[in-house]
Amino acid sequence: MSTRTLYLFSSAAPPAFDVARVIEEAQAAGWDVCLGLTPTAARWLSDSLDGLAALTGHPVRWDYRTPGQPDIWPKPDAIVVAPATFNTVNAWALGLTDKWLVGVVAEGIGKGIPIAMMPCVNRAYVAHPQWEQSIDALRGAGVRVVYGEGGFVPNEPGQGNPATYPWHAALEAVADVLHTA
């Protein structure tokens, strides 16, 4: 079996602290995992970045490379964005690519890369009028959005439990998206 490359992209939400376990699960399923983070998530995980790079065999990325600098990762077969915060989802849907992670997935849509996204937001955020527009825009662009029953279900503000974040649903969705691509 040839190895498939998965870009695992995480925003700064509490489930990101469990990313090492998720990397191991994805590797056990045959993925070569490259970990990308938002700048805030990279700051949150700063004490673990070397260990995460060793676990994946690739540098952890969170910023754009300079022009002419070679890409240090293999090309992705698929991308999963989880946890995706309110900011990441809306920036992506609106095409606001000041953050490297959002730039990669925005371009990934145009390149036809299979992408799954699972948010991590509370009910106060999803009450904002932009939220559903962003979810609809990403779905309309072909992104598999793992949100609602069978995926991530928002909680009341301050009531989230990172241990119950359904990482398995994100990994299953990206495998399914790749299979159907």
Coordinates of C-alpha atoms in Angstrom, one line a residue:
M1 CA 0.0 0.0 0.0
S2 CA 1.4 3.4 -0.9
T3 CA 1.4 6.1 1.7
R4 CA -1.0 8.9 1.3
T5 CA -0.2 12.4 2.6
L6 CA -2.6 14.1 4.9
Y7 CA -2.3 17.8 5.9
L8 CA -3.7 18.0 9.4
F9 CA -4.5 21.7 10.1
S10 CA -5.5 22.9 13.6
S11 CA -6.7 26.2 14.9
A12 CA -6.3 27.4 18.4
A13 CA -9.1 25.6 20.2
P14 CA -8.7 23.2 23.2
P15 CA -9.0 20.0 21.2
A16 CA -5.7 20.9 19.5
F17 CA -3.9 19.9 22.6
D18 CA -4.8 16.3 21.7
V19 CA -3.2 16.5 18.2
A20 CA -0.4 14.0 18.9
R21 CA -2.9 11.2 19.5
V22 CA -4.8 12.2 16.3
I23 CA -1.5 12.1 14.3
E24 CA -0.8 8.6 15.6
E25 CA -4.4 7.5 14.7
A26 CA -4.0 8.9 11.2
Q27 CA -0.6 7.2 10.8
A28 CA -2.0 3.9 11.9
A29 CA -4.6 4.4 9.1
G30 CA -1.8 4.7 6.6
W31 CA -1.4 8.5 6.4
D32 CA 1.9 10.4 6.2
V33 CA 0.8 13.4 8.3
C34 CA 2.1 16.9 8.0
L35 CA 0.9 19.2 10.8
G36 CA 0.0 22.8 10.1
L37 CA -1.3 25.3 12.8
T38 CA -2.6 28.8 13.0
P39 CA -0.1 31.1 14.7
T40 CA -2.0 31.1 17.9
A41 CA -2.2 27.3 17.9
A42 CA 1.6 27.1 17.3
R43 CA 2.1 29.4 20.3
W44 CA -0.2 27.2 22.5
L45 CA 1.7 24.1 21.4
S46 CA 5.2 25.7 21.4
D47 CA 6.6 23.3 24.0
S48 CA 5.5 20.4 21.9
L49 CA 6.5 21.5 18.4
D50 CA 9.8 19.6 18.3
G51 CA 8.1 16.4 19.5
L52 CA 5.3 16.8 17.0
A53 CA 7.8 17.3 14.2
A54 CA 9.6 14.1 15.3
L55 CA 6.3 12.3 15.4
T56 CA 5.3 13.3 11.9
G57 CA 8.8 13.3 10.4
H58 CA 8.0 16.8 8.9
P59 CA 8.5 20.3 10.3
V60 CA 5.4 21.8 11.9
R61 CA 4.3 24.8 9.8
W62 CA 2.3 27.9 10.7
D63 CA 3.7 30.6 8.4
Y64 CA 4.2 31.4 4.7
R65 CA 7.6 30.5 3.2
T66 CA 9.5 33.2 1.5
P67 CA 9.5 33.5 -2.3
G68 CA 11.9 31.0 -3.9
Q69 CA 12.2 28.9 -0.7
P70 CA 11.4 25.2 -1.5
D71 CA 8.4 23.6 -0.1
I72 CA 9.4 21.3 2.7
W73 CA 6.3 19.0 2.6
P74 CA 5.1 16.5 0.1
K75 CA 2.0 17.4 -1.9
P76 CA -1.2 16.5 0.0
D77 CA -3.6 13.8 -1.1
A78 CA -6.2 15.3 1.3
I79 CA -6.5 17.9 4.0
V80 CA -8.4 17.9 7.3
V81 CA -9.0 21.2 9.2
A82 CA -9.9 20.4 12.8
P83 CA -10.5 22.0 15.1
A84 CA -11.5 24.9 13.0
T85 CA -12.4 28.1 15.0
F86 CA -15.0 30.7 14.1
N87 CA -12.2 32.9 12.8
T88 CA -10.6 30.2 10.6
V89 CA -13.9 29.1 9.1
N90 CA -15.0 32.7 8.3
A91 CA -11.6 33.8 7.0
W92 CA -11.5 30.7 4.7
A93 CA -15.0 31.2 3.4
L94 CA -14.4 34.8 2.7
G95 CA -11.0 34.2 1.1
L96 CA -9.0 36.2 3.7
T97 CA -5.6 34.5 3.5
D98 CA -3.4 36.5 5.8
K99 CA -2.8 33.3 7.8
W100 CA -0.8 30.5 6.0
L101 CA -3.2 27.7 7.0
V102 CA -6.2 29.6 5.5
G103 CA -4.2 30.3 2.4
V104 CA -3.4 26.7 1.8
V105 CA -7.0 25.5 2.2
A106 CA -8.4 28.4 0.1
E107 CA -6.0 27.4 -2.7
G108 CA -6.7 23.7 -2.0
I109 CA -10.3 24.3 -3.1
G110 CA -9.1 25.6 -6.5
K111 CA -6.6 22.7 -6.8
G112 CA -9.3 20.1 -6.2
I113 CA -7.7 18.7 -3.1
P114 CA -10.2 16.7 -1.1
I115 CA -10.8 18.6 2.1
A116 CA -12.8 17.9 5.3
M117 CA -13.4 20.5 8.0
M118 CA -14.8 20.1 11.5
P119 CA -15.4 23.3 13.5
C120 CA -15.0 23.8 17.2
V121 CA -17.2 26.7 18.2
N122 CA -19.9 27.4 20.8
R123 CA -23.5 28.3 20.3
A124 CA -22.9 32.0 20.8
Y125 CA -20.6 32.0 17.7
V126 CA -23.0 30.1 15.6
A127 CA -25.7 32.6 16.3
H128 CA -23.7 35.2 14.4
P129 CA -25.2 35.7 10.9
Q130 CA -21.9 35.1 9.1
W131 CA -21.6 31.6 10.5
E132 CA -24.2 29.8 8.3
Q133 CA -23.1 31.8 5.3
S134 CA -19.5 30.6 5.8
I135 CA -20.6 27.0 6.3
D136 CA -22.8 27.1 3.2
A137 CA -19.9 28.7 1.2
L138 CA -17.5 26.0 2.1
R139 CA -20.0 23.2 1.5
G140 CA -20.8 24.8 -1.9
A141 CA -17.0 24.8 -2.7
G142 CA -16.9 21.0 -2.1
V143 CA -15.5 21.0 1.4
R144 CA -16.9 18.1 3.5
V145 CA -18.1 20.0 6.6
V146 CA -18.4 17.7 9.6
Y147 CA -20.9 19.7 11.6
G148 CA -24.1 18.8 13.3
E149 CA -25.3 15.3 14.1
G150 CA -22.5 12.8 13.5
G151 CA -19.9 15.5 13.7
F152 CA -19.3 18.5 15.9
V153 CA -22.3 19.9 17.8
P154 CA -21.8 23.3 19.4
N155 CA -22.0 23.7 23.1
E156 CA -23.0 26.5 25.4
P157 CA -20.2 29.1 25.9
G158 CA -17.7 27.8 28.5
Q159 CA -19.3 24.3 28.5
G160 CA -17.1 22.6 26.0
N161 CA -15.2 19.4 26.9
P162 CA -12.1 18.9 24.6
A163 CA -12.1 15.2 25.5
T164 CA -15.4 14.7 23.7
Y165 CA -14.3 16.5 20.4
P166 CA -15.2 13.9 17.8
W167 CA -11.8 13.6 16.1
H168 CA -12.7 10.2 14.6
A169 CA -15.5 11.9 12.6
A170 CA -13.0 14.3 11.0
L171 CA -10.6 11.5 10.1
E172 CA -13.4 9.3 8.7
A173 CA -14.7 12.3 6.7
V174 CA -11.3 13.0 5.1
A175 CA -10.9 9.3 4.2
D176 CA -14.4 9.3 2.7
V177 CA -13.7 12.5 0.8
L178 CA -10.5 11.1 -0.6
H179 CA -12.3 7.8 -1.6
T180 CA -15.0 9.7 -3.4
A181 CA -12.7 12.2 -5.2

